[in-house]
XYZ file of C-alpha atoms in Angstrom:
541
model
C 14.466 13.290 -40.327
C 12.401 15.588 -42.028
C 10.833 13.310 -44.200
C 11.016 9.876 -42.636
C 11.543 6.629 -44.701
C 8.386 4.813 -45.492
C 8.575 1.405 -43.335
C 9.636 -1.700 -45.168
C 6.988 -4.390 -45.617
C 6.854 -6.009 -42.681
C 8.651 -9.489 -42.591
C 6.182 -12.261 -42.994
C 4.826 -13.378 -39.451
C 6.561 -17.110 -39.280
C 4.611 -19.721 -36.709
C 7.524 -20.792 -35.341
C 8.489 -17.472 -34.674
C 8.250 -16.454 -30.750
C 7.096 -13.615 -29.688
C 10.513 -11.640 -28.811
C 12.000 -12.575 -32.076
C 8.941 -10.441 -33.441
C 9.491 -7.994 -30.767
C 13.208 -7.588 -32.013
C 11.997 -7.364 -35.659
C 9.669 -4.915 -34.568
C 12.257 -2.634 -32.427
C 14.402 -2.679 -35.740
C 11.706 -1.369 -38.143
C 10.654 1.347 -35.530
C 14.856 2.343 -35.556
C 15.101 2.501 -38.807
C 12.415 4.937 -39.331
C 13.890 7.362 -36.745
C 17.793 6.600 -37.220
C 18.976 9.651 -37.658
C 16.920 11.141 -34.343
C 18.168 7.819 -32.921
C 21.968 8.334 -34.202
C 22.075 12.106 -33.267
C 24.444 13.632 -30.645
C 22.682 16.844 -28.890
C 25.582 18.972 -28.967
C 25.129 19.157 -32.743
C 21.721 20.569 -31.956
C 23.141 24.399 -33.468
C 26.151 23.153 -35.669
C 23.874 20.657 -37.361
C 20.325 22.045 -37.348
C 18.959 19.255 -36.189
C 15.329 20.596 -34.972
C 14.832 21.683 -38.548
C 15.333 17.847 -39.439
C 12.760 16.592 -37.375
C 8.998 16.123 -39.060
C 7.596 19.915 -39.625
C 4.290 18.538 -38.078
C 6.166 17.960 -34.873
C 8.326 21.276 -34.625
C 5.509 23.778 -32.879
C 3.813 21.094 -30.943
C 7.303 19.930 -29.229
C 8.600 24.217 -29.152
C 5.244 24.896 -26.988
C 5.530 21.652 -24.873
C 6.082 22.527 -20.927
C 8.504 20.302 -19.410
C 5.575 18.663 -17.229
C 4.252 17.813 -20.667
C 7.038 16.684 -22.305
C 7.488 13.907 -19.262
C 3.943 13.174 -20.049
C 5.226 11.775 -23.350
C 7.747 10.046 -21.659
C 5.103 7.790 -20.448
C 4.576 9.282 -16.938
C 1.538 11.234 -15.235
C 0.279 13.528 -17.831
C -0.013 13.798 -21.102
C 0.347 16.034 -23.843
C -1.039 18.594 -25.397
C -4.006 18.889 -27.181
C -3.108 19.384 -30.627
C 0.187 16.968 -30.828
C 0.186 15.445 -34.349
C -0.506 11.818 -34.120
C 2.463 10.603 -35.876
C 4.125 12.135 -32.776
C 1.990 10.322 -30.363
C 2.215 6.530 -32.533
C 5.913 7.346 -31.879
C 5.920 7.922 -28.196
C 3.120 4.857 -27.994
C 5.056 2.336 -30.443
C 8.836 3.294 -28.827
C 6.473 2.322 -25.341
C 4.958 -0.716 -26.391
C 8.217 -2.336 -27.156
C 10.382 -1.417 -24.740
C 10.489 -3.952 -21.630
C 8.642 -2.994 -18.539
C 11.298 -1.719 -16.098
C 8.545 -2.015 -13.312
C 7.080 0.162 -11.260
C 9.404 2.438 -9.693
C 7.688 3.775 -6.765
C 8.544 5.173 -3.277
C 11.406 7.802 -2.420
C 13.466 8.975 -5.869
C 16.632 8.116 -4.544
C 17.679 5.017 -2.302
C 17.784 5.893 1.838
C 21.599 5.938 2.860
C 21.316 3.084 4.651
C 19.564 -0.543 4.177
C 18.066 -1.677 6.896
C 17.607 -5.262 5.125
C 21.276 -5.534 5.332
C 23.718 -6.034 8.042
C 25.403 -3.605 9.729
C 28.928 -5.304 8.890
C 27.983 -5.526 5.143
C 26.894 -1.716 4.970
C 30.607 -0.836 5.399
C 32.121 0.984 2.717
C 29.091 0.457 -0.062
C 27.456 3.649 -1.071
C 23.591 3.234 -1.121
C 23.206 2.287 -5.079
C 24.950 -0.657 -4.376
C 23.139 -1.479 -0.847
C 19.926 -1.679 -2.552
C 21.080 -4.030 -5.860
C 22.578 -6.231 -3.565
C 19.541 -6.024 -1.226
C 17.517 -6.787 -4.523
C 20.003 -9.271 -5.639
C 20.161 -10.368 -2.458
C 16.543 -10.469 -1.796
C 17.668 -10.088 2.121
C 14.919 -11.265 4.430
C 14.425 -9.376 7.630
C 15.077 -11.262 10.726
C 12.589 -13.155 12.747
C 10.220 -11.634 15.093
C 10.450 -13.490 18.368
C 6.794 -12.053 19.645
C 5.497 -13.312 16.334
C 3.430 -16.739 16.880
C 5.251 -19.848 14.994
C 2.360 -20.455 12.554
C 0.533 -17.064 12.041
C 1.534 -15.243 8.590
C 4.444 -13.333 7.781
C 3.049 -9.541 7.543
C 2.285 -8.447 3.825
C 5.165 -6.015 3.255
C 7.836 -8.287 4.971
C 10.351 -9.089 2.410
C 10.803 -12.573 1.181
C 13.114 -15.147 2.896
C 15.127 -15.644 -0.257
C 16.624 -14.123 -3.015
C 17.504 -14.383 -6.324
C 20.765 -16.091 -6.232
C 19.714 -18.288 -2.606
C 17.059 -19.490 -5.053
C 19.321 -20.477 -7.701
C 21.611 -22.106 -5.384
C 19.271 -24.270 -4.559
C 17.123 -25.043 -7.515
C 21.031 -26.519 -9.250
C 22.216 -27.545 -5.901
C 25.533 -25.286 -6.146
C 26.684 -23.489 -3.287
C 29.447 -22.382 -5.222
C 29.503 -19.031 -6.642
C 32.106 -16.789 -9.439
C 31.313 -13.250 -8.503
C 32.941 -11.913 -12.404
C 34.132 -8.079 -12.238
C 33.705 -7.812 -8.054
C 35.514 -4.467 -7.733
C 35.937 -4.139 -4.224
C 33.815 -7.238 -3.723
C 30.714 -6.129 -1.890
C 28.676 -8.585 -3.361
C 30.649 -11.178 -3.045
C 31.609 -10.557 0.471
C 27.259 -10.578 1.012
C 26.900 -14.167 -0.272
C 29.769 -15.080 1.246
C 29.562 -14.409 5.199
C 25.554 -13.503 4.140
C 24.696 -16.288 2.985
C 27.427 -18.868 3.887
C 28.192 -19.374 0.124
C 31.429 -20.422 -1.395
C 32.380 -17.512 -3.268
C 35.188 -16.636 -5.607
C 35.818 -12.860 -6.734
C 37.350 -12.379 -9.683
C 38.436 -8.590 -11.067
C 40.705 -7.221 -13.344
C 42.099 -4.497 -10.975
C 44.744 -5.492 -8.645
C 43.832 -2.422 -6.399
C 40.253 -3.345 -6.058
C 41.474 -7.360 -4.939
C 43.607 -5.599 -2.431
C 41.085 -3.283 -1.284
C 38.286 -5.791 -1.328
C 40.542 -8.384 0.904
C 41.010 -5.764 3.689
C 37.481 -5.154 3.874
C 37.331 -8.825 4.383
C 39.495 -8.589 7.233
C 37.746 -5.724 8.722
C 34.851 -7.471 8.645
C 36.520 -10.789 10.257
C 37.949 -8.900 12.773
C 34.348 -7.129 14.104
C 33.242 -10.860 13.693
C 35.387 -11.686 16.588
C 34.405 -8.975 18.559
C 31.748 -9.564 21.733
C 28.640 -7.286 21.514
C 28.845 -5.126 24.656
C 26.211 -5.186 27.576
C 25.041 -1.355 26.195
C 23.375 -3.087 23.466
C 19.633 -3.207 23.670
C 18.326 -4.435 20.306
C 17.985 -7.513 19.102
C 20.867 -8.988 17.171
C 20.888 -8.674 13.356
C 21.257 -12.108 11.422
C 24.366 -13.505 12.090
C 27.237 -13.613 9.908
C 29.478 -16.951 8.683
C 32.755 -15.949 8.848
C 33.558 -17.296 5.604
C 35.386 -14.421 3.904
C 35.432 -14.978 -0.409
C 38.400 -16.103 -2.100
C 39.559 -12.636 -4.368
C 41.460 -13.635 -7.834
C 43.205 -10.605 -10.003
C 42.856 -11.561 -13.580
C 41.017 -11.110 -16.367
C 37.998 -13.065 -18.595
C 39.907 -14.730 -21.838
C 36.419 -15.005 -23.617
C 37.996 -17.626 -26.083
C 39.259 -19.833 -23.550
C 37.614 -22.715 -21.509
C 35.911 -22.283 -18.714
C 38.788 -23.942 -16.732
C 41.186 -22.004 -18.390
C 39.242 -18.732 -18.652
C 41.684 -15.820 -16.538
C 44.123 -13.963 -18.000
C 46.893 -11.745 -15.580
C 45.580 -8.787 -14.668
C 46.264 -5.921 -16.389
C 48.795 -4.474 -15.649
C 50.579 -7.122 -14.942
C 51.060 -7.515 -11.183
C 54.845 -8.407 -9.918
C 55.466 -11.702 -8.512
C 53.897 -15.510 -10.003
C 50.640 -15.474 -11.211
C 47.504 -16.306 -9.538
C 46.338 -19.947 -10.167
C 43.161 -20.637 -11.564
C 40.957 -21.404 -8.628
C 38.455 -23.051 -11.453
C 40.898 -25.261 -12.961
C 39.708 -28.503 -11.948
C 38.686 -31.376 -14.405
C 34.671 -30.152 -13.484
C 35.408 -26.705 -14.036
C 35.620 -25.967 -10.170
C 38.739 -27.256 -7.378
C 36.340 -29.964 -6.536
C 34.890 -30.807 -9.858
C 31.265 -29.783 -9.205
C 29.049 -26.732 -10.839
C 29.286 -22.925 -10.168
C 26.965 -20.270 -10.291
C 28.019 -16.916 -12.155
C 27.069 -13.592 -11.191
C 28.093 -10.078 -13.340
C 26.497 -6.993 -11.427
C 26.627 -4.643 -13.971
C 29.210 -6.080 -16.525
C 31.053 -3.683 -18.747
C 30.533 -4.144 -22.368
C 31.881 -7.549 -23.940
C 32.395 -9.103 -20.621
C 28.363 -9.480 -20.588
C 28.783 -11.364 -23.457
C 31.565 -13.313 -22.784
C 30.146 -14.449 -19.380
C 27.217 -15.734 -21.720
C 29.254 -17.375 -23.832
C 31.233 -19.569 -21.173
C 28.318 -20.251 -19.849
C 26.605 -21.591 -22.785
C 29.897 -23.699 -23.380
C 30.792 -25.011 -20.141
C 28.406 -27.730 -18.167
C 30.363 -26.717 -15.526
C 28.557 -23.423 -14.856
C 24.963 -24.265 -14.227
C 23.265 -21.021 -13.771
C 24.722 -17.185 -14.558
C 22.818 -13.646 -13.368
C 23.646 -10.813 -15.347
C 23.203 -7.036 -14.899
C 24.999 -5.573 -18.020
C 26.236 -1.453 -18.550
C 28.244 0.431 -20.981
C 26.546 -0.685 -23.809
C 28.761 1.540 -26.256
C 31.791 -0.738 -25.211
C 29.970 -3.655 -26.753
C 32.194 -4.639 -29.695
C 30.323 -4.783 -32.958
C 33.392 -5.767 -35.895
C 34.758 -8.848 -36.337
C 36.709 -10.635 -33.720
C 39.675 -12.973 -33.327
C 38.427 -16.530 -33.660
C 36.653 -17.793 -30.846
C 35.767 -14.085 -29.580
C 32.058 -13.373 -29.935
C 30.383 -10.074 -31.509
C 29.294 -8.140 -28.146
C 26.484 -7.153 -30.332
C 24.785 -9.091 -32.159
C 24.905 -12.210 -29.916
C 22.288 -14.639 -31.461
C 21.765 -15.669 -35.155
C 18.098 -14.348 -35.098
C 18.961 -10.689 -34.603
C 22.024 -10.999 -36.722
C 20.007 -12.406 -39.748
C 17.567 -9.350 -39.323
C 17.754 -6.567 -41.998
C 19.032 -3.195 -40.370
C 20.125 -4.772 -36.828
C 23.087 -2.563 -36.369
C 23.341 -0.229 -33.667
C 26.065 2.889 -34.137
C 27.777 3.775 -31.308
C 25.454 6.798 -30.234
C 22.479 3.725 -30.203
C 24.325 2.195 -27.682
C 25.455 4.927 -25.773
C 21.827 6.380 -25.612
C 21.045 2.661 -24.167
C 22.843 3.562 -21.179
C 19.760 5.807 -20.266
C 18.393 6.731 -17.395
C 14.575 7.674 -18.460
C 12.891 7.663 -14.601
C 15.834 10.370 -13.894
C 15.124 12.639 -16.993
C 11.424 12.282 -16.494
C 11.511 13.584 -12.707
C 13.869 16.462 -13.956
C 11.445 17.246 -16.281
C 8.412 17.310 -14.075
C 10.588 19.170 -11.370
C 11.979 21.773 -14.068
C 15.237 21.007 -12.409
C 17.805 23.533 -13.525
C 19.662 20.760 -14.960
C 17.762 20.321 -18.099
C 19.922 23.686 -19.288
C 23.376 21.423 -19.674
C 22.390 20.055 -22.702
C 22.152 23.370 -24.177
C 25.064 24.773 -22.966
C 26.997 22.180 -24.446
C 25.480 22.124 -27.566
C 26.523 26.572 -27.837
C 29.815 25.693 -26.840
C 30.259 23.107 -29.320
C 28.692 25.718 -32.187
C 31.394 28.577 -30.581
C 34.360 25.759 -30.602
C 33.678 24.652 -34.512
C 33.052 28.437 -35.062
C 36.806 29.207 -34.105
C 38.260 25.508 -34.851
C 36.585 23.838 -37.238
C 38.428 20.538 -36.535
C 37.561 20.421 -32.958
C 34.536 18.066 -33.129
C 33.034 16.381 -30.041
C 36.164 16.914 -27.591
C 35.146 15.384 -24.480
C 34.784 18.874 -22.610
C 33.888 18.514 -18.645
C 33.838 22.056 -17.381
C 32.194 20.957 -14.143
C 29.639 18.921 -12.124
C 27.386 22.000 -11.431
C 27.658 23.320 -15.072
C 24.050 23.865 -14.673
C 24.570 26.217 -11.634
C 26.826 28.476 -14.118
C 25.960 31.273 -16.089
C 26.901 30.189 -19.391
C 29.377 33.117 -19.528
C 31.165 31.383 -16.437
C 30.481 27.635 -18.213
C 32.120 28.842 -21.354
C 35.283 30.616 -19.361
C 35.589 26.967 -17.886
C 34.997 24.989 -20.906
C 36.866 27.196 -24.150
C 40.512 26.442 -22.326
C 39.637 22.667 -22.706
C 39.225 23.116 -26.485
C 42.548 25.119 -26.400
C 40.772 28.265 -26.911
C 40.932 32.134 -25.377
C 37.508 33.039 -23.779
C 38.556 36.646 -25.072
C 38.680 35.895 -28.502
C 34.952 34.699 -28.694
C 31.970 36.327 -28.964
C 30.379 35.308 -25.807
C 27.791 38.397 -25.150
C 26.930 37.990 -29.222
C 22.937 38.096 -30.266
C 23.735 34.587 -32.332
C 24.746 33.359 -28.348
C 21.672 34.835 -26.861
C 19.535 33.483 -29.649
C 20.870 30.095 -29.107
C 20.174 30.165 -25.186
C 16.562 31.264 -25.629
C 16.327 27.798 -27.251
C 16.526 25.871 -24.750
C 13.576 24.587 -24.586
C 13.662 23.086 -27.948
C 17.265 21.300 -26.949
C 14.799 19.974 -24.022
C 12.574 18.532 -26.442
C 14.769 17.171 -28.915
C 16.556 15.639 -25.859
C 13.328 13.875 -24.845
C 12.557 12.403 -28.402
C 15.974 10.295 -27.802
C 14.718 9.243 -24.603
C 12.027 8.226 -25.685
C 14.299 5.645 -28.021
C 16.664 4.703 -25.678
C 14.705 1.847 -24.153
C 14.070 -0.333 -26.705
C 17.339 0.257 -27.477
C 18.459 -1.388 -24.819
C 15.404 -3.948 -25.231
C 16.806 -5.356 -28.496
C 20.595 -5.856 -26.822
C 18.815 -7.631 -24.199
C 16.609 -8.931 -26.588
C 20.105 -10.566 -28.411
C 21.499 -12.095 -25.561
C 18.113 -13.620 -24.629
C 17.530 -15.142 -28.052
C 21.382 -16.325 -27.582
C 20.502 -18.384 -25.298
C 16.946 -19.515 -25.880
C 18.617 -21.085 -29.373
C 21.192 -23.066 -27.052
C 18.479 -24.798 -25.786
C 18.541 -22.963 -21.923
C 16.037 -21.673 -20.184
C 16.390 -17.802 -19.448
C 14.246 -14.864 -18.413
C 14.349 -10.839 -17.862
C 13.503 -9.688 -14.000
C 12.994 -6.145 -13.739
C 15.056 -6.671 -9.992
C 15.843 -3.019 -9.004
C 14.304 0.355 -8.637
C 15.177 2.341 -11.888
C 14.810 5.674 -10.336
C 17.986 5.324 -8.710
C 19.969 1.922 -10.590
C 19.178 2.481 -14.254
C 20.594 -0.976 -15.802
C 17.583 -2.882 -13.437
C 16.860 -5.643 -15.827
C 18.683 -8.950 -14.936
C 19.084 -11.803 -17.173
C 18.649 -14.991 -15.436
C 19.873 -17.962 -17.079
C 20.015 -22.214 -15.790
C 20.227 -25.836 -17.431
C 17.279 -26.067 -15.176
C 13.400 -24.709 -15.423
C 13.273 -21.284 -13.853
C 9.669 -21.367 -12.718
C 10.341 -22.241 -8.859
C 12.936 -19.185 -8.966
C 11.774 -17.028 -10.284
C 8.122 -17.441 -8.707
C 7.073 -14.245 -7.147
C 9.960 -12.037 -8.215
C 7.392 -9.991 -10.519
C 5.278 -9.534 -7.242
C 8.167 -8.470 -5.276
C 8.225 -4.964 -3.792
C 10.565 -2.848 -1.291
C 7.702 -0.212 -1.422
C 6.575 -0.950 1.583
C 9.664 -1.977 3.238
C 11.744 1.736 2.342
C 10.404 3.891 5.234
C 11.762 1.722 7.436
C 15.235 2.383 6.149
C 18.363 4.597 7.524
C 18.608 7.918 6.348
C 21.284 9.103 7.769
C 22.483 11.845 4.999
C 22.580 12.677 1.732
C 22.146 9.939 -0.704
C 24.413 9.808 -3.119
C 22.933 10.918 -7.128
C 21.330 7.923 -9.374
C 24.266 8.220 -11.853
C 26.866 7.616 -9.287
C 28.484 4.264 -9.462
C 26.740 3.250 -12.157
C 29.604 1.521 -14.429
C-alpha cells in the first residue's frame, strides 16, 4: 500500500458498451489500486503494520482526523480536514461515485418496535428489522379513511396502495408465489393471508417449517376469533385466511425448475416431501410463479437467478442477497454456477476476483459505522482490542492466526485487561503468562484512533464492493435478454443489504414507477414504540 500500483490503461470505451458494464470496469481498476487496503483484516493492524503500508501522504492527515471527520469522509455531514492530501480525497470521491445510491436514509436510526403499516396478527413473533423489509417489500398501504371524501386526494405522506411484489403479481398475472429460504415464514405468511396470494415456503430447516406452520395456526385460530364489544378503533385490513403451504428441502441449483428441492438437511424421518412445483408448467396447475429470496445466503442468490433465467415457468424473481463471503468463487460441478462471477462481462474483465475478505467487507453496514463515528460511540474501541489481542496471541503462539475469538457482546464496555482475561482462554492461553500491563500493550491502545481510521478506509471500499456483485448478477441477466433493475427498497440505517434486484420476462416500468419516490419518512412517527428496538446487525443473515 505504500506505494500504490500505477492504474492500467483504461480499457477502450466500446459503443456498445452500457453504462454498468463501464461502471464494473471502473469498480475493478479502483480495487486493484487499493487491494491490499481492500484485502486487509484489521486485527493484523499491530502483527502486520499495516498503517505503515498505507500512502505516507495519508498517515498524519488520517492520525489527526476526529471521528466526526472521519464520517465526513464517509460521505456524510462534514467534511474533512483542511490539509487532507488529495489523493486521499479522489479516493473517498471515486470509491463514492461508483458505489450505488443506497438512498436516503432518513428519520429515526433504528426501526420503531412496532409497524403500524402492518397488521396486528402479522406483527407476531417478527422482530422489527423484519417488520419494516416486509413493510417495504410489502409496500403495505394504510387502511381507508371513512371521513375521507371518495374523490379528494390521498394525503402526501400516505403510503402507496401497493407494493413491490402486489405490483409484480399483477403486471405477469401470477398470483402464485415461491417464498425461497422463508425461515419461520413471516413473509410468506404476509402475502399469503396479506395479500390473499398463493404462497409456497420453501426452507432448508425442518425446525423453522415446523415453527413457521404453528405460527400459521396461531394466526388461523385469532382469525376465528370475534372482536369483542371493548373495541373502539376501527378494524385493521382484514386478513384471508389462506395460510402458505411450508416445504422442507433444499435448492438443487443444477436441477430443473420442476425438479429443483433436495431433502432437507438433515434428513428428516419419514417419506419425503413432494415437489409442490412439479407440474408439467413448473407449478401444480401448470401456470407461472413469482420468486422471492429476502436476504438469500450466498450461492442460493445465484442459484435462484439461474432457475429463473432457465425456467419460463418463473416469470418474475425479487432478490435481497447477504453473506457475500459464502458466494462460491472455484469451479463447480457441471451445471452449478460460479456464485461470483455470474455474467460473462465481469468474468472476461482483467482483475475481477474478489478474495474472501472483499466479500466479507461487502457485508457492510456503512450508515451504522458512520453514526458511531459521529456519536464517538464507545464501540469504535473493539476493533482495537482485537487487533492487541491478536498481536499478544501470535506473540505467545505463533500458529494461532485469526481464531474466531468472541469474548463478548459488550467487549467494548470492558477494560481491555477484563477483554483479554475473557478472550486469551479462547486461544488456549493463561492470562498470567502475558504481559498484559506491558508499555508495548499501552502503546498499542493509545492507537486507537489510527485502528479507527484504517477501519474507515475499508468502509469506504466496501460499497462498491458490493456494487460490482450486484453489478454481476445484473449484467447476468441483462445478457439473457430480461429486463431487471436495482431498488434501493429499505432503510440502510437499520437493514444493511437494502438493494433489491427485481427481475421479469415483462417491462418493469409500470412496477417499478414511483418506487424511487417512495418514502416511510413521513409515515415513522406514527409507528409503535413500545421498547427497545432491537440493534441494526440483528437478524441480518
Amino acid at each position: 500500500m505504500t506505494a500504490a500500483p500505477h492504474p492500467s490503461p483504461h480499457p477502450q470505451q466500446h459503443p456498445e458498451q452500457s453504462p454498468e458494464q463501464r461502471r464494473a470496469a471502473d469498480i475493478i481498476r479502483l480495487l486493484t489500486l487499493y487491494r491490499p487496503l481492500l484485502d486487509a483484516f484489521v486485527i493484523d493492524f499491530f502483527t502486520d503494520g499495516l498503517w505503515a503500508q498505507l500512502p505516507p501522504a495519508w498517515q498524519p492527515a488520517l492520525a489527526s482526523a476526529t471521528p466526526v471527520q472521519l464520517a465526513g469522509l464517509l460521505g456524510g455531514r462534514g467534511g474533512p480536514g483542511a490539509a487532507w492530501p488529495l489523493s486521499l480525497l479522489a479516493f473517498a470521491a471515486a470509491a463514492q461515485a461508483l458505489a450505488f445510491p443506497r438512498g436516503c436514509p432518513g428519520g429515526s436510526p433504528r426501526p420503531p418496535c412496532q409497524s403500524s403499516h402492518l397488521h396486528p396478527l402479522l406483527r407476531r413473533h417478527v422482530k422489527p428489522k423484519k417488520q419494516h423489509e416486509i413493510q417495504r417489500l410489502g409496500k403495505v398501504g394504510a387502511p381507508p379513511n371513512p371521513l375521507r371524501p371518495p374523490n379528494s386526494p390521498q394525503p402526501p405522506n400516505s403510503p402507496p396502495s401497493q407494493q413491490l411484489l402486489q405490483r409484480l403479481s399483477q403486471a405477469t398475472g401470477c398470483e402464485r408465489v415461491v417464498d425461497i429460504g422463508a425461515g419461520q415464514g413471516h413473509l410468506s405468511r404476509f402475502l399469503a393471508f396479506g395479500l390473499g396470494l398463493s404462497v409456497t415456503a420453501v426452507e432448508s430447516d425442518g425446525r423453522l417449517v415446523g415453527l413457521a406452520e404453528r405460527f400459521d395456526q396461531e394466526l388461523l385460530r385469532e382469525l376465528g376469533k370475534t372482536r369483542g364489544p371493548g373495541h373502539k378503533s376501527p378494524p385493521p385490513r382484514p386478513l384471508t385466511p389462506r395460510a402458505p403451504q411450508h416445504v422442507a428441502g433444499r435448492l438443487d441449483p443444477a436441477a430443473p425448475w420442476g425438479e429443483f428441492l433436495l431433502p432437507p438437511n438433515p434428513p428428516e424421518p419419514g417419506p419425503a416431501a413432494r415437489n409442490p412445483l412439479g407440474g408439467p408448467g413448473g407449478s401444480e396447475d401448470g401456470g407461472q410463479v413469482l420468486v422471492t429470496g429476502l436476504h438469500a445466503c450466498g450461492d442460493l442468490g445465484p442459484a435462484l437467478l439461474c432457475h429463473f433465467a432457465r425456467s419460463p415457468a418463473v416469470a418474475a424473481v425479487a432478490l435481497a442477497g447477504c453473506c457475500y463471503m459464502k458466494l462460491s468463487t472455484a469451479l463447480q460441478p457441471p451445471g452449478c454456477p460460479l456464485g461470483y462471477p455470474l455474467s460473462a462481462s465481469v468474468a472476461a474483465l482483467p482483475g475481477h476476483q474478489l478474495s474472501y475478505r472483499a466479500r466479507e467487507a461487502a457485508c457492510h453496514a456503512l450508515e451504522e459505522y458512520e453514526g458511531r463515528l459521529r456519536g464517538g460511540s464507545p464501540q469504535l474501541r473493539a476493533h482495537c482490542y482485537r487487533a492487541v489481542l491478536e498481536s499478544l496471541i501470535r506473540a505467545a503462539d505463533p500458529a494461532k492466526r485469526h481464531l474466531g475469538l468472541q469474548p463478548g457482546r459488550k467487549a467494548h464496555a470492558l477494560s481491555f485487561s477484563q477483554y483479554a482475561h475473557l478472550g486469551l482462554p479462547l486461544a488456549g492461553l493463561d492470562p498470567a503468562g502475558v504481559p498484559l500491563d506491558s508499555e508495548s500493550v499501552g502503546a498499542m491502545l493509545e492507537q486507537q484512533h489510527k485502528v479507527v481510521a484504517f477501519c474507515t478506509l475499508g468502509q469506504l471500499l466496501a460499497p462498491a464492493v458490493e456494487t460490482l456483485i450486484l453489478l454481476d448478477r445484473l449484467l447476468y441477466l441483462r445478457e439473457q435478454g430480461f429486463h431487471c433493475a436495482l431498488v434501493p427498497l429499505f432503510n440502510p440505517r437499520f437493514s444493511p443489504r437494502n438493494l433489491v434486484l427485481v427481475a421479469a420476462r415483462t417491462p418493469l416500468a409500470t412496477v417499478l414507477a414511483g418506487l424511487d419516490k417512495d418514502s416511510e419518512v413521513g409515515d415513522s412517527s406514527k409507528d409503535e414504540d413500545l421498547g427497545k428496538a432491537e440493534s441494526p446487525r440483528e437478524g441480518q443473515s
